[in-house]
Short mmCIF file of C-alpha atoms in Angstrom, two decimals:
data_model
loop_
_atom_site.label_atom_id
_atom_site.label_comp_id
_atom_site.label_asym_id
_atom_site.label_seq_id
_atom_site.Cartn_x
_atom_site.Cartn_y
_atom_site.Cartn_z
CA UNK Z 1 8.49 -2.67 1.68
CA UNK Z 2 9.69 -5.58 0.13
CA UNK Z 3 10.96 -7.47 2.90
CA UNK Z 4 7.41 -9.43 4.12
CA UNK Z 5 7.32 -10.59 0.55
CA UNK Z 6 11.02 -12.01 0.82
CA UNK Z 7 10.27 -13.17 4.17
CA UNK Z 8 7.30 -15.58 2.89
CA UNK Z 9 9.40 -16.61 -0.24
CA UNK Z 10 7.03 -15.27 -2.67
CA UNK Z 11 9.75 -14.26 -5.08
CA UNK Z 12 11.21 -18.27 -4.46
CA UNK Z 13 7.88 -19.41 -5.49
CA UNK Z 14 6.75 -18.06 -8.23
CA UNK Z 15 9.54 -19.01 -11.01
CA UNK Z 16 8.28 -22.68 -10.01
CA UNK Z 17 4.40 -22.05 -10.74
CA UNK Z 18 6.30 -20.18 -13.98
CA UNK Z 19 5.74 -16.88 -13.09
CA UNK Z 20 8.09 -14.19 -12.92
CA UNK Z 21 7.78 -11.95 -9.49
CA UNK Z 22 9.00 -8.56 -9.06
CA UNK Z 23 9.22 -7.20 -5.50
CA UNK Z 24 9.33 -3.85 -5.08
CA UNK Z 25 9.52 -1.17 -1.90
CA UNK Z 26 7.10 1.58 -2.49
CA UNK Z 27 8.36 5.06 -2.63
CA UNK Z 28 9.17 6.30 1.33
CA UNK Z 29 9.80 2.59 1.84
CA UNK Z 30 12.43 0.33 2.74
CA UNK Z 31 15.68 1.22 -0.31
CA UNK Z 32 13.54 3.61 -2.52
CA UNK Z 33 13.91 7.07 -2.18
CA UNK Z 34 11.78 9.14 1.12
CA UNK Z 35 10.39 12.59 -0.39
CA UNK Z 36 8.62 14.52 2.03
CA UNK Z 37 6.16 15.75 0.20
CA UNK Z 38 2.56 14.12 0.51
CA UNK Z 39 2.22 15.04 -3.83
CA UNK Z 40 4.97 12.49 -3.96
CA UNK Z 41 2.81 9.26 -2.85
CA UNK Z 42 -0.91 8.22 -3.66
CA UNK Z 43 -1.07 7.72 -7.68
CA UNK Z 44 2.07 8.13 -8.29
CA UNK Z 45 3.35 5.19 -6.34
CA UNK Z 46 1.14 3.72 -8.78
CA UNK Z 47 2.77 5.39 -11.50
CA UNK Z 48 5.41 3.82 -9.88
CA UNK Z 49 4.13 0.37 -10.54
CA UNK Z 50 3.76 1.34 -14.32
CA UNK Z 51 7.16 3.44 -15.21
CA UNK Z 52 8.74 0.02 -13.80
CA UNK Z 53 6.65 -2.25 -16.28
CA UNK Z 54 7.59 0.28 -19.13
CA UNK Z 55 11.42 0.03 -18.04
CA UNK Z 56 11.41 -3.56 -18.15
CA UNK Z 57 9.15 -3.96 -21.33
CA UNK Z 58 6.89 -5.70 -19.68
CA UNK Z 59 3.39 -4.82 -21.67
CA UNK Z 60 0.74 -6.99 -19.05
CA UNK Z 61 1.37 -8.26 -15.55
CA UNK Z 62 -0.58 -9.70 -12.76
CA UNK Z 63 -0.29 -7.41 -9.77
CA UNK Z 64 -1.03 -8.14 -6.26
CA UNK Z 65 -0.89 -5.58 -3.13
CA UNK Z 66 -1.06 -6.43 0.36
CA UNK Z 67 -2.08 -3.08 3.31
CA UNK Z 68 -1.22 -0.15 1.51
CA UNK Z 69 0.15 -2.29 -1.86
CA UNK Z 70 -3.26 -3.50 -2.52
CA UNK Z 71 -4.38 1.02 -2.44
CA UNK Z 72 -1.77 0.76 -5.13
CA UNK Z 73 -2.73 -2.06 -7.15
CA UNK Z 74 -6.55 -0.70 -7.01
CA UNK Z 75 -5.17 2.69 -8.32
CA UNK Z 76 -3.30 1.22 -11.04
CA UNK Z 77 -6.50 -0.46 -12.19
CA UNK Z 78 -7.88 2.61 -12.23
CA UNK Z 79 -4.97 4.15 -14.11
CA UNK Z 80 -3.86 1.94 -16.45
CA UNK Z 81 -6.09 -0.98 -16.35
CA UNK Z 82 -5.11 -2.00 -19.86
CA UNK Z 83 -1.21 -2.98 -18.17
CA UNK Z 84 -2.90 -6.08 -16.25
CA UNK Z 85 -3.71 -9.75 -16.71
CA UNK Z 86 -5.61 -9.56 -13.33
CA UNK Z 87 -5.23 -7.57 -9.83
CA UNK Z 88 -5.65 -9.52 -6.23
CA UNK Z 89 -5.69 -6.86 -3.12
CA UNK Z 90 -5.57 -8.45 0.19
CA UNK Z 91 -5.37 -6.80 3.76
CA UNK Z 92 -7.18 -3.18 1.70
CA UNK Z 93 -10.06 -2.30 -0.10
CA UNK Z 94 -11.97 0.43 -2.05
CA UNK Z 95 -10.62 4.18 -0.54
CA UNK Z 96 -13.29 6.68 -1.60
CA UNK Z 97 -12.56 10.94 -0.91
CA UNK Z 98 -13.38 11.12 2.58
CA UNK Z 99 -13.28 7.77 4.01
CA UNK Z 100 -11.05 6.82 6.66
CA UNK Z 101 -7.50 5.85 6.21
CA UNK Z 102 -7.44 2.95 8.89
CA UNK Z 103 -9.77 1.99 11.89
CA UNK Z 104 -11.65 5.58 12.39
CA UNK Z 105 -8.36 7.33 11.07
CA UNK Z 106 -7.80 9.96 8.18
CA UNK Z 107 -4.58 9.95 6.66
CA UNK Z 108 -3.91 13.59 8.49
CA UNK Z 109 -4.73 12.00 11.81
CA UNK Z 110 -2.08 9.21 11.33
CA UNK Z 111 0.66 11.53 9.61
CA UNK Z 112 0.18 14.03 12.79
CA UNK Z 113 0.54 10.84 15.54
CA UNK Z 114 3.68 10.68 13.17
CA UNK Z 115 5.42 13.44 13.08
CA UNK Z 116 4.84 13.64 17.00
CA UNK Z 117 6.06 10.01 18.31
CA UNK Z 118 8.06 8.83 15.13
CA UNK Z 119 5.89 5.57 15.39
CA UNK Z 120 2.55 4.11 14.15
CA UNK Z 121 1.51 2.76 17.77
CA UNK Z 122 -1.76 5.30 17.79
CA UNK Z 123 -2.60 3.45 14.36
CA UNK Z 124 -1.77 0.03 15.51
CA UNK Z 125 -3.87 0.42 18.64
CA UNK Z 126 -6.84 1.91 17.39
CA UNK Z 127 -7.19 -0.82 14.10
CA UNK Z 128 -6.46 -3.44 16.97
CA UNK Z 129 -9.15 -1.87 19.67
CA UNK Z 130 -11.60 -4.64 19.16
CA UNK Z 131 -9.88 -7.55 19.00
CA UNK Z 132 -10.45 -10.34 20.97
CA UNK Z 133 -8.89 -11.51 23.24
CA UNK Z 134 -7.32 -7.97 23.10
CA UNK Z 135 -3.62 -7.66 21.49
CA UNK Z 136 -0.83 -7.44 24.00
CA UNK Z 137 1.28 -4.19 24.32
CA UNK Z 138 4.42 -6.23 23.37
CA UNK Z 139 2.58 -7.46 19.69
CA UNK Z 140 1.88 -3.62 19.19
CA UNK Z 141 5.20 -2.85 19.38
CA UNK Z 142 6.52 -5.63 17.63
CA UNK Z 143 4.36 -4.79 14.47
CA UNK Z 144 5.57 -1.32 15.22
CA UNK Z 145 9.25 -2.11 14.63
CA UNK Z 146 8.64 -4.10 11.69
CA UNK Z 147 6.61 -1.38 9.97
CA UNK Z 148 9.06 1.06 10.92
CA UNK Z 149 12.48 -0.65 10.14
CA UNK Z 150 14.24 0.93 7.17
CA UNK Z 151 11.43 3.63 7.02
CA UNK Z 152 11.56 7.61 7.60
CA UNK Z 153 8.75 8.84 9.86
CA UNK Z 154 8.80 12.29 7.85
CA UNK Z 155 7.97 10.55 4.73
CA UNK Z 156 5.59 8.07 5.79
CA UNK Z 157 4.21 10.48 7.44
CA UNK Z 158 3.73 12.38 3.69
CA UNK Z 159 2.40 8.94 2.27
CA UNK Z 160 -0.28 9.68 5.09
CA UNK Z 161 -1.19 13.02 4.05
CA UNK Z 162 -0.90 11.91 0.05
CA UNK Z 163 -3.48 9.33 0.95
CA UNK Z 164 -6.49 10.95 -0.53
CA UNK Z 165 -4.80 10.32 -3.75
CA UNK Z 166 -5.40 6.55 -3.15
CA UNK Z 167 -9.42 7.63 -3.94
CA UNK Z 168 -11.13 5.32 -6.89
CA UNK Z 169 -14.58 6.78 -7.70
CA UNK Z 170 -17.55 4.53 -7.29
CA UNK Z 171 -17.83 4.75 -11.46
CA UNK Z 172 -14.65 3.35 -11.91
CA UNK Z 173 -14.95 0.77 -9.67
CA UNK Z 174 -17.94 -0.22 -11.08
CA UNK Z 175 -16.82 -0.01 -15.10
CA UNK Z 176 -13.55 -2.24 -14.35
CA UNK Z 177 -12.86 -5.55 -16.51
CA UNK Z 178 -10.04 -6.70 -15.06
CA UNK Z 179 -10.22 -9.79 -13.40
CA UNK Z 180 -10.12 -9.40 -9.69
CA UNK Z 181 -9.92 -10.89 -6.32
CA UNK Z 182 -9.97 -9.08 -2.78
CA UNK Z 183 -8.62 -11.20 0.28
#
C-alpha cells in the first residue's frame, strides 16, 4: 500500500525535483476496496493505474513500482505503453505464465499458506532461506506485520491466485520503447 512510500517521503520529495507524485494502495490494499475474487487483481490493478490517469487528465506519467507495484508498472507497459514518459521497477521483474510467484512459490501456493495462517510467514521464510547470516524469527515477523497491517488475508490471498495475470510475453517485452530501468 501506500504507506512505505509515505514513510520514505517520496510524495515530500518529488514537488521539489518538480514532479508531481501520486501514491496509491493497490486494489486489496491498505484504503482501496478487498474483492475476493482472484479476476479482480493482475491487469486490472493495472487498469487501475490507467482509469486513475484518465480521471485526473493526466495523458503521460512516469510510473515506478516497488514488490508487487513494479508487476504492475511492467503490465501497464504492456497495456498501455503509450500513457508513460518512462517505467522504473525495483524489488520485481519479468513474470512469464508459469514462473514462480516468489522464492520457489506459485501464486496458488502462497494464497493457500493464506487462507490457512492469515499471514505471509511461509512466503517470507522461504524468499529469506538463503540469506546470510540467516534472518532472525523476530525480522520475519516484523515484515509480516507490516505487510499485513490494513490488509485482508482473503483478498490478498485472491491477488495471489490473480497472479498469473501479472504474465508479459517474451514478445512484448522485447518490442517495448519505453524508457526503462529495473532496480
Amino acid at each position: 500500500n501506500g504507506r512505505g512510500w509515505e514513510a520514505a517521503g517520496v510524495p515530500q520529495k518529488h514537488p521539489e525535483a518538480g514532479y508531481r507524485a501520486l501514491v496509491i494502495d493497490c486494489r486489496g490494499h491498505g484504503l482501496s476496496g478487498k474483492p475476493h475474487d482472484p479476476k479482480a487483481y493482475g491487469a486490472e490493478m493495472a487498469r487501475d493505474v490507467v482509469r486513475l490517469l484518465d480521471h485526473l487528465k493526466i495523458e503521460k506519467a512516469d510510473i515506478v513500482g516497488y514488490s508487487m507495484g513494479g508487476f504492475v508498472a511492467g503490465k501497464v507497459r504492456e497495456l498501455h505503453p503509450e500513457r508513460l514518459r518512462s517505467f522504473v521497477i525495483g524489488g520485481s521483474g519479468w513474470y512469464q505464465k508459469g514462473d514462480y510467484a516468489i522464492a520457489d512459490l506459485t501464486g496458488p501456493d502462497i494464497a493457500d499458506s493464506l487462507e490457512k495462517t492469515g499471514d505471509f510467514k511461509l512466503m517470507l521464510r522461504k524468499f529469506e532461506a538463503n540469506r546470510v547470516p540467516p534472518v532472525s524469527e523476530a525480522s520475519i515477523e516484523e515484515r509480516n506485520a507490516r505487510m499485513m497491517e490494513g490488509n485482508d488475508p482473503k483478498a490478498l490471498a485472491a491477488v495471489m491466485r490473480g497472479w498469473e495475470s501479472f504474465a508479459v510475453p517474451e514478445e512484448s517485452l522485447r518490442a517495448n520503447t519505453v524508457p526503462a530501468l529495473a532496480i
